[in-house]
Tab-separated table of C-alpha atoms in Angstrom:
chain	number	residue	atom	x	y	z
A	250	MET	CA	8.192	30.096	19.945
A	251	PRO	CA	4.707	31.202	21.159
A	252	HIS	CA	3.958	30.273	24.745
A	253	ALA	CA	1.062	27.955	23.816
A	254	GLN	CA	3.422	25.938	21.629
A	255	ARG	CA	6.557	26.196	23.805
A	256	ARG	CA	4.838	24.714	26.834
A	257	LEU	CA	3.897	21.599	24.816
A	258	GLN	CA	7.446	20.825	23.723
A	259	ARG	CA	9.071	17.712	25.152
A	260	ARG	CA	12.713	16.869	25.561
A	261	PRO	CA	13.657	14.155	23.038
A	262	GLY	CA	14.273	10.792	24.638
A	263	CYS	CA	12.343	11.549	27.828
A	264	ALA	CA	9.488	9.270	28.786
A	265	GLN	CA	6.056	10.751	28.333
A	266	GLN	CA	4.283	11.414	31.612
A	267	PRO	CA	0.966	12.964	30.561
A	268	GLU	CA	-1.212	14.677	33.084
A	269	GLY	CA	-4.973	14.662	32.780
A	270	ARG	CA	-6.806	13.110	29.854
A	271	THR	CA	-4.976	11.592	26.912
A	272	SER	CA	-5.412	9.903	23.542
A	273	SER	CA	-3.720	6.779	22.239
A	274	ALA	CA	-0.669	7.424	20.062
A	275	VAL	CA	-1.975	4.695	17.728
A	276	TRP	CA	-5.144	6.701	17.119
A	277	LEU	CA	-3.167	9.905	16.610
A	278	GLU	CA	-0.927	8.183	14.061
A	279	GLY	CA	-4.061	7.483	12.027
A	280	VAL	CA	-5.110	11.131	12.268
A	281	LEU	CA	-1.656	12.261	11.132
A	282	SER	CA	-1.783	9.903	8.139
A	283	MET	CA	-5.153	11.454	7.253
A	284	PHE	CA	-3.554	14.916	7.444
A	285	GLU	CA	-0.845	13.718	5.068
A	286	ALA	CA	-3.471	12.361	2.658
A	287	GLU	CA	-5.098	15.798	2.747
A	288	GLY	CA	-1.827	17.273	1.468
A	289	LEU	CA	-0.360	18.562	4.722
A	290	ASN	CA	3.334	18.410	5.594
A	291	VAL	CA	3.107	16.372	8.789
A	292	PRO	CA	6.761	16.728	9.938
A	293	SER	CA	6.446	20.510	9.586
A	294	LEU	CA	3.129	20.389	11.450
A	295	LEU	CA	4.661	18.449	14.340
A	296	GLN	CA	7.605	20.826	14.494
A	297	ALA	CA	5.347	23.878	14.569
A	298	ALA	CA	3.429	22.321	17.465
A	299	GLY	CA	6.653	21.646	19.406
A	300	PHE	CA	5.824	17.940	19.213
A	301	ASP	CA	8.404	15.189	19.640
A	302	PRO	CA	7.642	12.589	16.894
A	303	ASP	CA	9.559	9.896	18.823
A	304	SER	CA	6.872	9.978	21.505
A	305	LEU	CA	4.438	8.348	19.064
A	306	ARG	CA	6.712	5.325	18.693
A	307	ARG	CA	6.942	4.405	22.362
A	308	GLN	CA	4.943	1.387	23.464
A	309	ASN	CA	1.503	2.291	24.826
A	310	ALA	CA	2.276	6.011	24.419
A	311	ARG	CA	-0.480	8.463	25.378
A	312	ILE	CA	-0.775	12.053	24.124
A	313	PRO	CA	-2.320	14.843	26.278
A	314	VAL	CA	-5.598	16.142	24.903
A	315	ASP	CA	-4.366	19.738	24.470
A	316	GLU	CA	-1.505	18.544	22.264
A	317	VAL	CA	-3.962	16.691	20.021
A	318	THR	CA	-6.145	19.802	19.915
A	319	LEU	CA	-3.199	22.002	18.942
A	320	LEU	CA	-2.293	19.655	16.085
A	321	TRP	CA	-5.880	19.786	14.788
A	322	GLN	CA	-5.959	23.587	15.044
A	323	LEU	CA	-2.694	23.959	13.140
A	324	ALA	CA	-3.790	21.423	10.510
A	325	VAL	CA	-7.090	23.213	9.849
A	326	ALA	CA	-5.330	26.580	9.642
A	327	ARG	CA	-2.641	25.310	7.247
A	328	ALA	CA	-5.092	23.416	5.051
A	329	GLY	CA	-7.334	26.477	4.867
A	330	ARG	CA	-10.358	24.176	4.821
A	331	PRO	CA	-12.929	24.077	7.629
A	332	SER	CA	-14.021	20.685	6.252
A	333	LEU	CA	-10.659	18.982	6.898
A	334	GLY	CA	-11.147	15.229	7.299
A	335	LEU	CA	-14.815	15.303	6.290
A	336	ASP	CA	-14.368	12.584	3.685
A	337	ARG	CA	-15.665	9.005	3.817
A	338	ASP	CA	-12.686	7.436	2.093
A	339	LEU	CA	-10.213	9.179	4.396
A	340	ALA	CA	-12.158	8.202	7.523
A	341	ALA	CA	-12.393	4.593	6.379
A	342	THR	CA	-8.735	4.326	5.394
A	343	HIS	CA	-6.907	6.128	8.190
A	344	SER	CA	-8.773	5.456	11.439
A	345	LYS	CA	-6.885	3.198	13.851
A	346	LEU	CA	-8.939	1.677	16.666
A	347	GLY	CA	-6.367	-0.949	17.629
A	348	THR	CA	-7.525	-3.659	20.019
A	349	VAL	CA	-10.890	-1.930	20.479
A	350	GLY	CA	-11.599	-2.364	16.763
A	351	HIS	CA	-10.634	-6.051	16.958
A	352	ALA	CA	-12.999	-6.589	19.898
A	353	MET	CA	-15.814	-4.836	18.018
A	354	ALA	CA	-15.298	-7.110	15.019
A	355	CYS	CA	-15.695	-10.209	17.232
A	356	SER	CA	-19.159	-9.084	18.427
A	357	PRO	CA	-22.345	-10.893	17.333
A	358	ASP	CA	-24.071	-7.800	15.921
A	359	LEU	CA	-23.528	-4.095	15.354
A	360	GLY	CA	-25.303	-3.047	18.552
A	361	SER	CA	-23.031	-5.273	20.628
A	362	ALA	CA	-19.984	-3.908	18.801
A	363	LEU	CA	-20.981	-0.328	19.609
A	364	ALA	CA	-21.566	-1.305	23.245
A	365	ARG	CA	-17.961	-2.535	23.329
A	366	LEU	CA	-16.806	0.762	21.826
A	367	ALA	CA	-18.666	2.634	24.576
A	368	ARG	CA	-17.144	0.397	27.249
A	369	TYR	CA	-13.564	0.711	25.988
A	370	MET	CA	-13.472	4.190	24.427
A	371	ALA	CA	-11.059	5.335	27.152
A	372	VAL	CA	-8.411	3.017	25.659
A	373	ILE	CA	-8.589	5.066	22.452
A	374	SER	CA	-9.050	8.373	24.283
A	375	ASP	CA	-10.181	9.054	27.825
A	376	ALA	CA	-10.845	12.614	26.648
A	377	THR	CA	-13.737	11.229	24.584
A	378	ALA	CA	-16.981	9.976	26.073
A	379	PHE	CA	-18.983	7.702	23.761
A	380	SER	CA	-22.422	6.585	24.895
A	381	LEU	CA	-25.550	4.927	23.516
A	382	HIS	CA	-29.010	6.391	24.137
A	383	PRO	CA	-32.086	4.359	23.100
A	384	ASP	CA	-34.666	5.995	20.839
A	385	PRO	CA	-37.973	4.568	19.533
A	386	ARG	CA	-36.368	4.443	16.074
A	387	GLY	CA	-33.092	2.872	17.186
A	388	CYS	CA	-30.210	4.359	19.172
A	389	TRP	CA	-28.322	7.663	19.343
A	390	LEU	CA	-24.536	7.421	19.289
A	391	VAL	CA	-23.419	10.378	21.411
A	392	MET	CA	-19.856	11.695	21.486
A	393	GLU	CA	-18.416	14.265	23.900
A	394	HIS	CA	-14.850	15.557	24.207
A	395	SER	CA	-13.429	17.041	27.389
A	396	GLY	CA	-10.414	17.279	29.645
A	397	GLY	CA	-8.327	19.995	28.039
A	398	SER	CA	-7.927	23.725	28.497
A	399	LEU	CA	-8.240	24.487	24.752
A	400	PRO	CA	-11.541	24.413	22.829
A	401	ILE	CA	-11.992	21.161	20.918
A	402	PRO	CA	-12.037	21.877	17.156
A	403	ARG	CA	-15.287	20.917	15.480
A	404	GLN	CA	-13.278	19.047	12.827
A	405	ARG	CA	-11.998	16.620	15.449
A	406	VAL	CA	-15.555	15.820	16.577
A	407	GLU	CA	-16.862	15.489	13.023
A	408	TYR	CA	-13.995	13.186	12.062
A	409	ALA	CA	-14.531	11.028	15.160
A	410	LEU	CA	-18.207	10.487	14.367
A	411	LEU	CA	-17.491	9.903	10.690
A	412	THR	CA	-14.861	7.258	11.525
A	413	THR	CA	-17.442	5.610	13.798
A	414	LEU	CA	-19.926	5.453	10.926
A	415	MET	CA	-17.306	4.032	8.553
A	416	GLN	CA	-16.291	1.454	11.163
A	417	CYS	CA	-19.953	0.389	11.376
A	418	GLN	CA	-20.042	-0.027	7.598
A	419	TRP	CA	-16.866	-2.094	7.618
A	420	LEU	CA	-18.148	-4.317	10.430
A	421	THR	CA	-21.475	-5.051	8.727
A	422	ARG	CA	-20.146	-4.996	5.143
A	423	ARG	CA	-23.199	-2.878	4.382
A	424	GLU	CA	-23.834	0.701	3.270
A	425	LEU	CA	-25.407	2.400	6.312
A	426	GLN	CA	-27.389	5.600	6.305
A	427	PRO	CA	-27.994	7.325	9.663
A	428	LEU	CA	-31.549	8.420	10.362
A	429	ALA	CA	-30.286	11.741	11.748
A	430	MET	CA	-27.061	13.610	12.427
A	431	GLU	CA	-26.666	16.486	14.913
A	432	PHE	CA	-23.829	18.799	15.960
A	433	VAL	CA	-23.636	21.438	18.671
A	434	TYR	CA	-21.741	23.804	16.372
A	435	PRO	CA	-23.264	26.570	14.223
A	436	ALA	CA	-24.155	25.644	10.653
A	437	PRO	CA	-21.402	26.178	8.067
A	438	ALA	CA	-21.957	28.359	5.015
A	439	SER	CA	-22.825	25.150	3.155
A	440	ASP	CA	-23.603	21.751	4.669
A	441	ARG	CA	-23.165	19.861	1.372
A	442	LEU	CA	-19.985	18.080	2.495
A	443	HIS	CA	-21.612	17.093	5.789
A	444	ARG	CA	-24.604	15.599	3.968
A	445	GLU	CA	-22.338	13.759	1.537
A	446	ALA	CA	-20.139	12.395	4.319
A	447	PHE	CA	-22.929	11.174	6.592
A	448	GLY	CA	-25.528	10.387	3.930
A	449	CYS	CA	-28.368	12.239	5.612
A	450	ASP	CA	-29.561	15.706	6.567
A	451	VAL	CA	-27.509	17.305	9.317
A	452	ARG	CA	-28.845	19.583	12.051
A	453	PHE	CA	-26.622	22.159	13.750
A	454	ASN	CA	-26.878	24.153	17.004
A	455	ALA	CA	-28.142	20.934	18.585
A	456	ALA	CA	-27.885	19.820	22.204
A	457	ALA	CA	-25.256	17.134	21.516
A	458	ASN	CA	-22.923	15.707	18.895
A	459	ARG	CA	-24.732	12.542	17.953
A	460	MET	CA	-25.817	10.125	15.210
A	461	LEU	CA	-29.025	8.071	15.091
A	462	LEU	CA	-28.863	4.513	13.736
A	463	SER	CA	-31.965	2.406	13.138
A	464	SER	CA	-32.921	-0.672	15.133
A	465	ALA	CA	-32.566	-2.760	11.972
A	466	ASP	CA	-28.985	-1.555	11.470
A	467	LEU	CA	-28.081	-2.268	15.096
A	468	ALA	CA	-29.410	-5.831	14.777
A	469	MET	CA	-27.221	-6.615	11.753
A	470	PRO	CA	-25.071	-9.720	12.390
A	471	LEU	CA	-21.320	-9.361	11.928
A	472	PRO	CA	-19.577	-11.830	9.586
A	473	THR	CA	-16.452	-11.692	11.799
A	474	HIS	CA	-18.259	-12.811	14.990
A	475	HIS	CA	-15.890	-14.873	17.128
A	476	PRO	CA	-16.917	-15.303	20.819
A	477	ALA	CA	-13.662	-16.814	22.104
A	478	LEU	CA	-11.443	-14.247	20.400
A	479	GLY	CA	-13.768	-11.457	21.540
A	480	GLU	CA	-13.437	-12.591	25.152
A	481	MET	CA	-9.650	-12.647	24.800
A	482	GLN	CA	-9.671	-9.092	23.396
A	483	GLU	CA	-11.854	-7.931	26.286
A	484	HIS	CA	-9.348	-9.282	28.831
A	485	LEU	CA	-6.598	-7.271	27.123
A	486	LEU	CA	-8.755	-4.150	27.093
A	487	ASP	CA	-9.752	-4.573	30.741
A	488	ASP	CA	-6.048	-4.654	31.617
A	489	GLN	CA	-5.526	-1.417	29.674
A	490	LEU	CA	-8.433	0.237	31.478
A	491	ASN	CA	-6.874	-0.773	34.794
A	492	LEU	CA	-3.536	0.745	33.767
A	493	LEU	CA	-5.340	3.964	32.828
A	494	GLY	CA	-7.155	4.056	36.165
A	495	GLN	CA	-10.529	3.826	34.443
A	496	THR	CA	-11.954	1.109	36.702
A	497	THR	CA	-11.461	2.814	40.064
A	498	THR	CA	-14.364	3.866	42.247
A	499	SER	CA	-13.142	7.462	41.928
A	500	THR	CA	-13.532	7.349	38.150
A	501	LEU	CA	-17.043	5.925	38.413
A	502	VAL	CA	-18.017	8.543	40.994
A	503	CYS	CA	-16.750	11.386	38.813
A	504	ALA	CA	-18.800	10.101	35.867
A	505	GLU	CA	-21.928	9.843	38.026
A	506	ILE	CA	-21.350	13.337	39.442
A	507	ALA	CA	-20.993	14.753	35.918
A	508	ARG	CA	-24.253	13.110	34.899
A	509	ARG	CA	-26.152	14.592	37.846
A	510	LEU	CA	-24.657	18.110	38.013
A	511	PRO	CA	-27.125	19.810	35.601
A	512	GLN	CA	-29.881	18.957	38.106
A	513	GLY	CA	-27.970	20.594	40.978
A	514	GLU	CA	-25.148	19.647	43.316
A	515	PRO	CA	-25.447	15.869	43.853
A	516	ARG	CA	-25.411	14.371	47.344
A	517	ARG	CA	-23.138	11.477	48.190
A	518	GLN	CA	-26.048	9.170	48.962
A	519	ASP	CA	-27.602	9.887	45.552
A	520	VAL	CA	-24.340	9.161	43.739
A	521	ALA	CA	-23.963	5.934	45.720
A	522	ALA	CA	-27.491	4.892	44.744
A	523	GLY	CA	-26.751	5.704	41.109
A	524	LEU	CA	-23.767	3.341	41.251
A	525	GLY	CA	-25.778	0.636	42.989
A	526	LEU	CA	-23.811	0.982	46.225
A	527	ALA	CA	-24.694	1.624	49.846
A	528	GLU	CA	-23.434	5.016	51.002
A	529	ARG	CA	-21.143	3.406	53.594
A	530	THR	CA	-19.678	1.107	50.928
A	531	LEU	CA	-18.971	4.076	48.671
A	532	GLN	CA	-17.341	5.991	51.521
A	533	ARG	CA	-15.159	2.997	52.439
A	534	ARG	CA	-14.002	2.472	48.844
A	535	LEU	CA	-13.117	6.145	48.448
A	536	GLN	CA	-11.167	6.032	51.697
A	537	GLU	CA	-9.240	3.035	50.333
A	538	GLU	CA	-8.315	5.212	47.342
A	539	SER	CA	-7.345	8.100	49.682
A	540	VAL	CA	-9.864	10.510	48.165
A	541	SER	CA	-13.004	12.229	49.431
A	542	PHE	CA	-16.364	12.666	47.756
A	543	GLN	CA	-16.062	16.451	48.089
A	544	SER	CA	-12.675	16.498	46.335
A	545	LEU	CA	-14.103	14.441	43.467
A	546	LEU	CA	-17.039	16.833	43.186
A	547	ASP	CA	-14.652	19.766	43.007
A	548	ARG	CA	-12.380	17.982	40.500
A	549	THR	CA	-15.298	17.126	38.228
A	550	ARG	CA	-16.623	20.673	38.322
A	551	ARG	CA	-13.191	22.088	37.521
A	552	GLU	CA	-12.710	19.803	34.525
A	553	LEU	CA	-16.185	20.494	33.176
A	554	ALA	CA	-15.701	24.235	33.730
A	555	ARG	CA	-12.636	24.137	31.470
A	556	GLN	CA	-14.656	22.387	28.786
A	557	TYR	CA	-17.723	24.632	29.004
A	558	LEU	CA	-15.774	27.903	29.195
A	559	ALA	CA	-13.857	26.943	26.063
A	560	GLU	CA	-17.147	26.824	24.124
A	561	ASP	CA	-18.611	30.225	23.325
A	562	ARG	CA	-22.100	28.761	22.889
A	563	HIS	CA	-22.499	28.662	26.698
A	564	THR	CA	-23.177	31.857	28.639
A	565	LEU	CA	-21.471	32.176	32.010
A	566	THR	CA	-24.837	31.821	33.732
A	567	ALA	CA	-25.526	28.636	31.785
A	568	VAL	CA	-22.115	27.230	32.758
A	569	ALA	CA	-22.859	27.907	36.431
A	570	ASP	CA	-26.183	26.065	36.060
A	571	MET	CA	-24.617	23.085	34.267
A	572	LEU	CA	-22.080	22.787	37.092
A	573	GLY	CA	-24.848	22.639	39.685
A	574	PHE	CA	-24.109	25.946	41.439
A	575	VAL	CA	-27.059	27.574	43.157
A	576	ASP	CA	-25.927	31.037	42.070
A	577	SER	CA	-23.298	32.648	39.856
A	578	SER	CA	-21.348	34.121	42.774
A	579	ASN	CA	-20.401	30.620	43.973
A	580	PHE	CA	-19.240	29.790	40.457
A	581	PHE	CA	-17.219	33.030	40.353
A	582	ARG	CA	-15.407	32.142	43.588
A	583	ALA	CA	-14.774	28.572	42.438
A	584	CYS	CA	-13.163	29.790	39.193
A	585	LYS	CA	-10.899	32.150	41.133
A	586	ARG	CA	-9.801	29.202	43.267
A	587	TRP	CA	-9.340	26.801	40.337
A	588	PHE	CA	-7.767	29.059	37.724
A	589	GLY	CA	-6.711	32.220	39.576
A	590	LEU	CA	-9.129	34.218	37.403
A	591	PRO	CA	-12.868	34.921	37.312
A	592	PRO	CA	-14.758	32.977	34.609
A	593	ALA	CA	-14.914	35.759	31.985
A	594	GLN	CA	-11.173	36.431	32.192
A	595	TYR	CA	-10.332	32.733	32.160
A	596	ARG	CA	-12.497	32.266	29.037
A	597	ALA	CA	-10.691	35.159	27.320
A	598	ARG	CA	-7.326	33.607	28.176
A	599	ILE	CA	-8.378	30.242	26.702
A	600	TRP	CA	-9.368	31.899	23.430
A	601	ASP	CA	-6.134	33.930	23.332
A	602	ILE	CA	-4.046	30.769	23.760
A	603	SER	CA	-6.123	28.972	21.120
A	604	ALA	CA	-5.630	31.851	18.671
A	605	LEU	CA	-1.832	31.454	18.897
A	606	ALA	CA	-2.130	28.194	16.974
A	607	TYR	CA	-3.268	30.146	13.960
């Protein structure tokens, strides 16, 4: 068995103890049912990936992001279709948002439902960052994937945004048409399937993976609005976030560091201000969690470096800039410390491992 697949194999019957970022097994079950609807042999796919199917059946199971990536890579290769999953009916039928979807349905309007999705996305996958960015025409729904050592397949990103659009249509019971759709990936030979799936023109080689919905769409009331039930669902989701460690000060600091890094290395006092805390309060809370600001800065840079180096659209100089290094030599030394290799060699190794899936 190739090394990239062998290292992902689990011993049957052993409890899953994922390291790093993970996705909900419930969500992955929906993806696997979509693969099956696309004509793929899912048991054979799981076997080829060295994946223990029993792990999906354990209560509150979480799947490491690289294992999800490997399954997507194998599925795309076996299907022989770069457009795998780019189908409205499939996205509407097979997506499983679990409790997050129930909480969204209890919201008063679509904008509030999407705000709940942004707040609780980590329950579905803490390897996915979903955020809302206001625009004069409405709001951009921005999606980013990170946390693994393998490059995230474009099909996974496209399917995630398409399932979000179909969820919006189900919530409002209306046919929605985004004002704009953008992807960071190069344009395919034909974008016909993208235009059919999203119902609008699609721009590629963009700065972010995102979808623009109008203000009128966001204001649409939801027929399933239920305040009391929504509050109950939020309590359940808050408990899940706590179990995932997504409400700690460390987590909030890492997110604020990541936001500020493209403007240069952030100072502790600036991060504290961004979180609405006094610097002494931030320092005390980090001490209570037995972690330092500098270690969180280094951790965030390392995780983002993995993500950026897996994407060939970023030059090494650009990666150094996005990580807030003052010069490339500092980035070079950091990569040697993190990965045991300089950035160019580490990038080559990532692509070699990714190629094994094919």
